[in-house]
Amino acid sequence: MMVYYLIFSFIVLVSIIFVLYIFRFNPLNVLSDLFQRLLQWVASYNTRRTIERLKRNKIIKEKKGIIPKYNALAEGLIEDYNLPLTLEGFNTFITILFIIFILTAFVLFKNMTMSILVSASMLVAAFTYFMMQSRIAESTKMEAIMDAEDLLCPLAKDGVLVAVKKVLESRDYLSPQIRQYFVQFVDNCENHGYTFKRAMEVLNRQLGPKFDNFAEKAIIFEYNERKGMADIFLDIVDENAALREINARKNRIFRQMNREFIIKSALIVLFVMYSMTGDTLRDFMLSTSIGRSINGLAIITICLSFARCQYLQRDISIKKEFKGGE
């Protein structure tokens, strides 16, 4: 019987190869074509949704809720990381990633509900991680801007453009993160025919809201300069000193929060590792539904604790900056 089965399978295989050869049929080409068509359809669908959303936003103001908040966070990540995606394209990518997480988790936990919960928590943790990196980068940029303002303000009495050129003379004065923008500012003023106001507005847009105060005063000083008027820049130095003090306190709070998260996560990981040391307990944790559920809950706990820790830090950051701005 086995021999007949092997002969039949061989005949079927040879027949399929013969048909493919005769009709020049390449399955890889077909799959590639289907994949390309799918990508085109998704791109077209996302483009239509983007146009509809932009039109809707012009007519109806977005209400407060979970979805608008998520959209704001997603658009913030797209802008911070310069992703070549619209909001709809980003959501499509997240959906595909979520499905991959679920399929991977299902192989490990053999339970669809637990797989969805674990995948959702991992996605939240990944989202939070990139938001954290964005916040750290923004904080570093803000520190660099404050350093630049502290250098420029005392020199502004001779003119802001002159002050910028003096600061640019040494490569050690300005952070490489923002130096290029000041070089472009000087170039716009001297070589590209920009007015001082226009060049400062471009610089302000590149550096962000932290530079608003300096930019506004620089424009006023440039076009309305009077004796003693350079003193308007001195309050920026005082404001930066106060903001640095707030940031130092804020960082101490963040370090304490992160330390507590690491300790709690380490305890959970140590428990899971200890459970793998004995054969009986290891079989229970890996082979039974209850044991797999415990492992899943450990992953969920760590992911959501990380997300909560970073969200609280972001919330503190916003409140502190708002108070400092007042």
Coordinates of N, CA and C in Angstrom, one line a residue, residues 45 76 140 211 230 232 234 291 313 320:
Y45 N -6.2 52.8 -0.4 CA -7.2 52.8 0.7 C -6.8 53.8 1.8
G76 N 2.6 62.5 16.6 CA 3.8 63.0 17.3 C 5.0 62.1 17.0
T140 N 17.0 66.7 25.5 CA 18.4 67.0 25.2 C 18.4 68.2 24.3
F211 N 12.2 78.2 21.8 CA 13.0 79.3 21.3 C 12.0 80.5 21.0
A230 N 18.9 96.0 25.0 CA 19.4 94.7 25.0 C 19.1 94.0 26.3
I232 N 16.4 93.3 27.5 CA 15.2 92.5 27.4 C 15.5 91.0 27.3
L234 N 17.9 89.5 29.1 CA 18.4 89.0 30.3 C 17.5 88.1 31.1
G291 N -0.1 27.4 34.2 CA 1.3 27.9 34.2 C 1.6 28.8 33.1
Q313 N 5.8 59.9 34.1 CA 7.0 60.8 33.9 C 6.6 61.8 32.8
K320 N 5.3 70.3 34.8 CA 6.4 71.1 35.3 C 6.8 72.2 34.3

